[in-house]
mmCIF file of C-alpha atoms in Angstrom:
data_model
loop_
_atom_site.group_PDB
_atom_site.id
_atom_site.type_symbol
_atom_site.label_atom_id
_atom_site.label_comp_id
_atom_site.label_asym_id
_atom_site.label_seq_id
_atom_site.Cartn_x
_atom_site.Cartn_y
_atom_site.Cartn_z
ATOM 1 C CA UNK A 434 -38.057 -9.664 1.693
ATOM 2 C CA UNK A 435 -35.779 -11.607 3.814
ATOM 3 C CA UNK A 436 -32.256 -12.838 4.046
ATOM 4 C CA UNK A 437 -31.692 -16.297 2.865
ATOM 5 C CA UNK A 438 -28.507 -18.157 3.881
ATOM 6 C CA UNK A 439 -27.804 -21.648 5.199
ATOM 7 C CA UNK A 440 -24.153 -20.826 5.969
ATOM 8 C CA UNK A 441 -22.642 -18.290 8.800
ATOM 9 C CA UNK A 442 -21.282 -15.206 6.874
ATOM 10 C CA UNK A 443 -18.788 -14.678 9.407
ATOM 11 C CA UNK A 444 -17.048 -18.365 8.655
ATOM 12 C CA UNK A 445 -17.180 -19.497 5.511
ATOM 13 C CA UNK A 446 -15.342 -18.633 2.061
ATOM 14 C CA UNK A 447 -17.303 -20.068 -0.445
ATOM 15 C CA UNK A 448 -19.731 -22.672 -1.103
ATOM 16 C CA UNK A 449 -22.028 -24.374 -3.531
ATOM 17 C CA UNK A 450 -25.525 -24.245 -2.814
ATOM 18 C CA UNK A 451 -29.069 -24.325 -4.817
ATOM 19 C CA UNK A 452 -31.080 -21.049 -5.245
ATOM 20 C CA UNK A 453 -34.476 -20.616 -3.560
ATOM 21 C CA UNK A 454 -36.964 -19.871 -6.632
ATOM 22 C CA UNK A 455 -39.965 -17.841 -6.715
ATOM 23 C CA UNK A 456 -39.043 -15.720 -3.168
ATOM 24 C CA UNK A 457 -37.731 -12.159 -2.799
ATOM 25 C CA UNK A 458 -34.654 -12.250 -0.886
ATOM 26 C CA UNK A 459 -31.076 -10.986 -0.674
ATOM 27 C CA UNK A 460 -27.737 -12.212 1.006
ATOM 28 C CA UNK A 461 -24.655 -11.276 2.821
ATOM 29 C CA UNK A 462 -22.438 -12.935 0.405
ATOM 30 C CA UNK A 463 -22.157 -12.411 -3.525
ATOM 31 C CA UNK A 464 -23.375 -15.201 -5.978
ATOM 32 C CA UNK A 465 -23.107 -16.426 -9.275
ATOM 33 C CA UNK A 466 -26.033 -18.337 -10.660
ATOM 34 C CA UNK A 467 -25.582 -21.037 -13.107
ATOM 35 C CA UNK A 468 -28.225 -21.355 -15.721
ATOM 36 C CA UNK A 469 -26.510 -24.790 -17.095
ATOM 37 C CA UNK A 470 -29.273 -26.135 -19.413
ATOM 38 C CA UNK A 471 -32.377 -23.861 -19.234
ATOM 39 C CA UNK A 472 -32.977 -20.265 -19.100
ATOM 40 C CA UNK A 473 -33.316 -18.383 -15.886
ATOM 41 C CA UNK A 474 -35.475 -15.270 -15.010
ATOM 42 C CA UNK A 475 -34.806 -12.836 -12.407
ATOM 43 C CA UNK A 476 -36.384 -9.523 -11.009
ATOM 44 C CA UNK A 477 -33.756 -7.539 -9.290
ATOM 45 C CA UNK A 478 -35.023 -4.998 -6.836
ATOM 46 C CA UNK A 479 -38.017 -4.369 -8.034
ATOM 47 C CA UNK A 480 -38.148 -3.191 -11.506
ATOM 48 C CA UNK A 481 -35.379 -4.831 -13.188
ATOM 49 C CA UNK A 482 -36.094 -7.967 -14.866
ATOM 50 C CA UNK A 483 -33.324 -10.022 -16.554
ATOM 51 C CA UNK A 484 -33.262 -13.189 -18.508
ATOM 52 C CA UNK A 485 -30.271 -15.306 -18.712
ATOM 53 C CA UNK A 486 -29.698 -17.709 -21.839
ATOM 54 C CA UNK A 487 -28.786 -21.526 -21.068
ATOM 55 C CA UNK A 488 -24.787 -21.554 -20.680
ATOM 56 C CA UNK A 489 -24.615 -18.092 -19.243
ATOM 57 C CA UNK A 490 -23.920 -16.837 -15.562
ATOM 58 C CA UNK A 491 -25.453 -14.464 -13.466
ATOM 59 C CA UNK A 492 -23.573 -12.275 -10.780
ATOM 60 C CA UNK A 493 -25.359 -11.228 -7.811
ATOM 61 C CA UNK A 494 -23.929 -8.449 -5.973
ATOM 62 C CA UNK A 495 -24.270 -8.751 -2.141
ATOM 63 C CA UNK A 496 -27.622 -7.284 -0.184
ATOM 64 C CA UNK A 497 -29.113 -7.214 -3.299
ATOM 65 C CA UNK A 498 -32.705 -8.056 -3.540
ATOM 66 C CA UNK A 499 -33.800 -10.852 -6.321
ATOM 67 C CA UNK A 500 -36.274 -13.479 -7.336
ATOM 68 C CA UNK A 501 -35.417 -16.181 -9.228
ATOM 69 C CA UNK A 502 -37.567 -18.451 -11.639
ATOM 70 C CA UNK A 503 -37.015 -20.834 -14.250
ATOM 71 C CA UNK A 504 -39.152 -23.709 -16.281
ATOM 72 C CA UNK A 505 -40.860 -25.751 -13.883
ATOM 73 C CA UNK A 506 -39.536 -28.974 -15.552
ATOM 74 C CA UNK A 507 -35.821 -27.955 -15.005
ATOM 75 C CA UNK A 508 -33.394 -28.606 -12.157
ATOM 76 C CA UNK A 509 -32.675 -26.361 -9.197
ATOM 77 C CA UNK A 510 -30.410 -23.411 -10.056
ATOM 78 C CA UNK A 511 -26.716 -23.716 -8.966
ATOM 79 C CA UNK A 512 -25.171 -21.207 -7.072
ATOM 80 C CA UNK A 513 -21.491 -20.332 -6.126
ATOM 81 C CA UNK A 514 -21.370 -18.396 -2.917
ATOM 82 C CA UNK A 515 -18.654 -16.127 -1.841
ATOM 83 C CA UNK A 516 -17.844 -14.261 1.276
ATOM 84 C CA UNK A 517 -16.330 -11.257 -0.299
ATOM 85 C CA UNK A 518 -15.780 -9.889 3.259
ATOM 86 C CA UNK A 519 -13.536 -12.490 4.521
ATOM 87 C CA UNK A 520 -11.964 -12.851 1.012
ATOM 88 C CA UNK A 521 -10.863 -9.041 1.196
ATOM 89 C CA UNK A 522 -9.247 -9.737 4.438
ATOM 90 C CA UNK A 523 -7.571 -12.712 3.533
ATOM 91 C CA UNK A 524 -5.981 -10.642 0.397
ATOM 92 C CA UNK A 525 -5.175 -7.620 1.818
ATOM 93 C CA UNK A 526 -2.515 -5.503 0.833
ATOM 94 C CA UNK A 527 -2.403 -7.361 -2.713
ATOM 95 C CA UNK A 528 -3.138 -6.420 -6.309
ATOM 96 C CA UNK A 529 -6.603 -8.714 -5.877
ATOM 97 C CA UNK A 530 -8.160 -6.299 -3.524
ATOM 98 C CA UNK A 531 -9.546 -3.899 -6.097
ATOM 99 C CA UNK A 532 -11.396 -6.796 -8.325
ATOM 100 C CA UNK A 533 -12.834 -7.581 -4.742
ATOM 101 C CA UNK A 534 -13.900 -4.240 -4.366
ATOM 102 C CA UNK A 535 -15.413 -3.636 -7.833
ATOM 103 C CA UNK A 536 -17.897 -6.859 -7.026
ATOM 104 C CA UNK A 537 -19.750 -4.324 -4.893
ATOM 105 C CA UNK A 538 -20.315 -2.008 -7.394
ATOM 106 C CA UNK A 539 -22.245 -4.347 -10.278
ATOM 107 C CA UNK A 540 -24.819 -2.240 -12.254
ATOM 108 C CA UNK A 541 -28.067 -3.766 -12.958
ATOM 109 C CA UNK A 542 -27.326 -4.061 -16.950
ATOM 110 C CA UNK A 543 -24.208 -5.786 -16.416
ATOM 111 C CA UNK A 544 -24.856 -8.825 -14.429
ATOM 112 C CA UNK A 545 -25.124 -11.315 -17.084
ATOM 113 C CA UNK A 546 -22.171 -12.851 -18.699
ATOM 114 C CA UNK A 547 -21.751 -15.462 -21.820
ATOM 115 C CA UNK A 548 -19.436 -16.702 -23.949
ATOM 116 C CA UNK A 549 -15.683 -18.008 -23.027
ATOM 117 C CA UNK A 550 -15.672 -15.774 -19.611
ATOM 118 C CA UNK A 551 -18.592 -17.889 -18.509
ATOM 119 C CA UNK A 552 -17.404 -21.462 -19.665
ATOM 120 C CA UNK A 553 -14.045 -20.766 -17.836
ATOM 121 C CA UNK A 554 -15.951 -19.845 -14.460
ATOM 122 C CA UNK A 555 -18.405 -22.784 -14.981
ATOM 123 C CA UNK A 556 -15.537 -25.063 -15.339
ATOM 124 C CA UNK A 557 -13.448 -23.774 -12.602
ATOM 125 C CA UNK A 558 -16.642 -23.912 -10.145
ATOM 126 C CA UNK A 559 -16.527 -27.546 -10.801
ATOM 127 C CA UNK A 560 -13.292 -27.614 -9.033
ATOM 128 C CA UNK A 561 -14.525 -25.923 -5.781
ATOM 129 C CA UNK A 562 -15.327 -27.689 -2.482
ATOM 130 C CA UNK A 563 -17.498 -27.019 0.413
ATOM 131 C CA UNK A 564 -15.029 -26.462 2.664
ATOM 132 C CA UNK A 565 -12.169 -24.081 3.511
ATOM 133 C CA UNK A 566 -9.304 -24.796 1.523
ATOM 134 C CA UNK A 567 -6.619 -22.879 -0.349
ATOM 135 C CA UNK A 568 -7.036 -24.568 -3.401
ATOM 136 C CA UNK A 569 -10.663 -22.622 -3.599
ATOM 137 C CA UNK A 570 -9.046 -19.614 -2.785
ATOM 138 C CA UNK A 571 -6.915 -19.945 -5.693
ATOM 139 C CA UNK A 572 -10.034 -20.753 -8.039
ATOM 140 C CA UNK A 573 -12.276 -17.974 -6.418
ATOM 141 C CA UNK A 574 -9.603 -15.458 -7.580
ATOM 142 C CA UNK A 575 -9.348 -16.283 -10.846
ATOM 143 C CA UNK A 576 -13.189 -16.449 -11.087
ATOM 144 C CA UNK A 577 -13.212 -12.592 -9.833
ATOM 145 C CA UNK A 578 -10.506 -11.399 -11.754
ATOM 146 C CA UNK A 579 -12.420 -13.121 -14.939
ATOM 147 C CA UNK A 580 -15.724 -11.331 -13.897
ATOM 148 C CA UNK A 581 -13.504 -7.943 -13.258
ATOM 149 C CA UNK A 582 -11.517 -8.289 -16.892
ATOM 150 C CA UNK A 583 -15.074 -9.320 -19.064
ATOM 151 C CA UNK A 584 -16.375 -6.369 -16.985
ATOM 152 C CA UNK A 585 -13.860 -3.834 -17.713
ATOM 153 C CA UNK A 586 -13.877 -4.928 -21.739
ATOM 154 C CA UNK A 587 -10.461 -6.649 -21.447
ATOM 155 C CA UNK A 588 -10.491 -9.162 -24.144
ATOM 156 C CA UNK A 589 -6.994 -8.883 -25.493
ATOM 157 C CA UNK A 590 -5.175 -12.582 -25.062
ATOM 158 C CA UNK A 591 -5.678 -14.921 -22.213
ATOM 159 C CA UNK A 592 -6.687 -13.732 -18.940
ATOM 160 C CA UNK A 593 -3.008 -12.866 -16.411
ATOM 161 C CA UNK A 594 -3.201 -14.958 -13.754
ATOM 162 C CA UNK A 595 -1.359 -15.015 -10.511
ATOM 163 C CA UNK A 596 0.323 -18.830 -10.097
ATOM 164 C CA UNK A 597 -1.749 -20.356 -7.580
ATOM 165 C CA UNK A 598 1.416 -20.386 -5.204
ATOM 166 C CA UNK A 599 1.622 -16.809 -4.617
ATOM 167 C CA UNK A 600 -2.108 -16.552 -4.052
ATOM 168 C CA UNK A 601 -1.974 -19.360 -1.384
ATOM 169 C CA UNK A 602 1.113 -17.742 -0.065
ATOM 170 C CA UNK A 603 -0.238 -14.173 0.419
ATOM 171 C CA UNK A 604 -3.249 -15.835 1.767
ATOM 172 C CA UNK A 605 -1.858 -17.932 4.418
ATOM 173 C CA UNK A 606 0.506 -14.999 5.488
ATOM 174 C CA UNK A 607 -2.729 -12.567 5.885
ATOM 175 C CA UNK A 608 -4.237 -15.627 8.046
ATOM 176 C CA UNK A 609 -1.057 -16.247 10.082
ATOM 177 C CA UNK A 610 -0.666 -12.426 10.551
ATOM 178 C CA UNK A 611 -4.515 -12.215 11.875
ATOM 179 C CA UNK A 612 -4.425 -14.870 14.179
ATOM 180 C CA UNK A 613 -0.830 -14.451 15.510
ATOM 181 C CA UNK A 614 0.269 -10.834 14.838
ATOM 182 C CA UNK A 615 2.824 -11.096 17.622
ATOM 183 C CA UNK A 616 4.565 -14.138 16.076
ATOM 184 C CA UNK A 617 8.351 -14.210 15.284
ATOM 185 C CA UNK A 618 8.238 -12.537 11.585
ATOM 186 C CA UNK A 619 11.712 -12.896 11.124
ATOM 187 C CA UNK A 620 12.077 -13.486 7.033
ATOM 188 C CA UNK A 621 14.392 -16.326 7.183
ATOM 189 C CA UNK A 622 12.059 -18.438 9.703
ATOM 190 C CA UNK A 623 8.962 -17.656 7.498
ATOM 191 C CA UNK A 624 10.348 -18.236 4.328
ATOM 192 C CA UNK A 625 11.511 -21.712 5.760
ATOM 193 C CA UNK A 626 7.844 -22.324 6.594
ATOM 194 C CA UNK A 627 7.136 -22.143 2.911
ATOM 195 C CA UNK A 628 9.943 -23.840 1.744
ATOM 196 C CA UNK A 629 11.770 -21.129 -0.302
ATOM 197 C CA UNK A 630 15.037 -18.781 0.340
ATOM 198 C CA UNK A 631 15.029 -15.749 1.540
ATOM 199 C CA UNK A 632 15.603 -13.859 -1.549
ATOM 200 C CA UNK A 633 12.772 -16.051 -3.272
ATOM 201 C CA UNK A 634 10.416 -15.555 -0.472
ATOM 202 C CA UNK A 635 10.952 -11.694 -0.367
ATOM 203 C CA UNK A 636 10.683 -11.341 -4.384
ATOM 204 C CA UNK A 637 7.066 -12.952 -4.238
ATOM 205 C CA UNK A 638 6.065 -10.749 -1.568
ATOM 206 C CA UNK A 639 7.373 -7.616 -3.323
ATOM 207 C CA UNK A 640 5.522 -8.544 -6.560
ATOM 208 C CA UNK A 641 2.578 -9.072 -4.825
ATOM 209 C CA UNK A 642 2.212 -6.632 -2.547
ATOM 210 C CA UNK A 643 4.340 -3.508 -4.022
ATOM 211 C CA UNK A 644 6.577 -3.488 -0.869
ATOM 212 C CA UNK A 645 9.456 -5.537 1.011
ATOM 213 C CA UNK A 646 8.167 -8.111 3.452
ATOM 214 C CA UNK A 647 8.787 -5.937 6.578
ATOM 215 C CA UNK A 648 7.069 -2.824 5.432
ATOM 216 C CA UNK A 649 4.126 -5.239 4.393
ATOM 217 C CA UNK A 650 3.977 -6.663 7.921
ATOM 218 C CA UNK A 651 4.347 -3.295 9.561
ATOM 219 C CA UNK A 652 1.392 -1.752 7.173
ATOM 220 C CA UNK A 653 -0.902 -5.103 8.103
ATOM 221 C CA UNK A 654 -0.036 -4.413 11.889
ATOM 222 C CA UNK A 655 -1.461 -0.884 11.512
ATOM 223 C CA UNK A 656 -4.461 -2.023 9.777
ATOM 224 C CA UNK A 657 -4.956 -4.510 12.868
ATOM 225 C CA UNK A 658 -4.414 -1.713 14.925
ATOM 226 C CA UNK A 659 -6.676 0.619 13.730
ATOM 227 C CA UNK A 660 -9.742 -2.353 13.577
ATOM 228 C CA UNK A 661 -8.928 -2.758 17.549
ATOM 229 C CA UNK A 662 -8.712 1.351 18.170
ATOM 230 C CA UNK A 663 -12.249 1.458 16.452
ATOM 231 C CA UNK A 664 -13.982 -1.734 17.850
ATOM 232 C CA UNK A 665 -12.175 -3.116 21.111
ATOM 233 C CA UNK A 666 -11.915 -1.493 24.553
ATOM 234 C CA UNK A 667 -8.207 -2.433 24.937
ATOM 235 C CA UNK A 668 -5.826 -0.442 26.147
ATOM 236 C CA UNK A 669 -2.785 1.217 24.137
ATOM 237 C CA UNK A 670 -0.471 -1.058 25.548
ATOM 238 C CA UNK A 671 -2.747 -4.070 25.495
ATOM 239 C CA UNK A 672 -2.612 -3.652 21.238
ATOM 240 C CA UNK A 673 0.937 -2.945 21.747
ATOM 241 C CA UNK A 674 1.406 -6.469 23.049
ATOM 242 C CA UNK A 675 -1.212 -7.994 20.960
ATOM 243 C CA UNK A 676 0.791 -6.917 17.859
ATOM 244 C CA UNK A 677 4.297 -8.060 19.093
ATOM 245 C CA UNK A 678 5.459 -4.332 19.680
ATOM 246 C CA UNK A 679 8.444 -3.837 22.135
ATOM 247 C CA UNK A 680 6.614 -0.985 24.120
ATOM 248 C CA UNK A 681 3.476 0.787 23.878
ATOM 249 C CA UNK A 682 6.018 3.998 22.597
ATOM 250 C CA UNK A 683 7.565 2.030 20.166
ATOM 251 C CA UNK A 684 3.751 1.036 18.706
ATOM 252 C CA UNK A 685 2.448 4.853 19.023
ATOM 253 C CA UNK A 686 5.594 5.988 17.110
ATOM 254 C CA UNK A 687 5.339 3.429 14.259
ATOM 255 C CA UNK A 688 1.339 4.471 14.282
ATOM 256 C CA UNK A 689 2.164 8.311 14.334
ATOM 257 C CA UNK A 690 5.183 7.639 11.813
ATOM 258 C CA UNK A 691 2.148 5.633 9.520
ATOM 259 C CA UNK A 692 -0.929 8.176 9.926
ATOM 260 C CA UNK A 693 0.311 11.168 11.397
ATOM 261 C CA UNK A 694 -1.714 10.902 14.709
ATOM 262 C CA UNK A 695 -1.181 8.921 18.036
ATOM 263 C CA UNK A 696 -3.518 5.731 18.871
ATOM 264 C CA UNK A 697 -5.053 7.541 21.483
ATOM 265 C CA UNK A 698 -6.056 10.615 18.977
ATOM 266 C CA UNK A 699 -6.955 8.125 16.377
ATOM 267 C CA UNK A 700 -9.454 6.334 18.892
ATOM 268 C CA UNK A 701 -10.863 9.924 20.120
ATOM 269 C CA UNK A 702 -11.520 10.885 16.138
ATOM 270 C CA UNK A 703 -13.074 7.414 15.933
ATOM 271 C CA UNK A 704 -15.540 8.466 18.250
ATOM 272 C CA UNK A 705 -14.629 6.332 21.020
ATOM 273 C CA UNK A 706 -13.424 6.867 24.803
ATOM 274 C CA UNK A 707 -9.503 7.152 25.418
ATOM 275 C CA UNK A 708 -8.782 4.234 27.827
#
């Protein structure tokens, strides 16, 4: 068995490609296969066979061994590849995290989708480009919500969607925070960057994260702090500076208030040396 991917999983968010046939393989990313106008046969792991009829789609979770085949005269099987790890980081601390987490847990008997959900996903996939754009992000989020609702048996009414503007805003803030956590996070300054009033900006953030803007910023900084303490050999002072705290003692107090332990104690509990 081999991993098949033409794309660096650390950098891409979403891509359209074709699926190799008659070769057992797996991906680091999630994948949606489109049957289009001919049936699709799959062998999942070693012993679970699936047939997807024309017009349906098949969801393949990350790290799932599969083999794809279809009639010889058929066109190549289209594939929508989604980097769930990167997507998760881009929408951290928003309501979109839960549907993404569920995409890792699909059961073998619940991988084929048809009907209205499949039609909508096929339609939305045609708007996705093989490049990093926020417009791609909003389409992918809506696709994930459709899969989650369909899998959960939620059929009443039209799928409730967040506006594209709100999705893009949350994703942009997560990218900004990950890249420059020490920047000026004055709410008036940030709201102007998105051409919004302070009240509108704060209302959207609270609606999508469940907390005021500065509470969300602090929580995301604490998430980044935990990641640094687990994986990087930086001193507490260095981490404090990177995250934009006024001093190491201020950082340590905020960390203790959040987790009930000091950064040094947390690092030690993770099996890392205290620097």
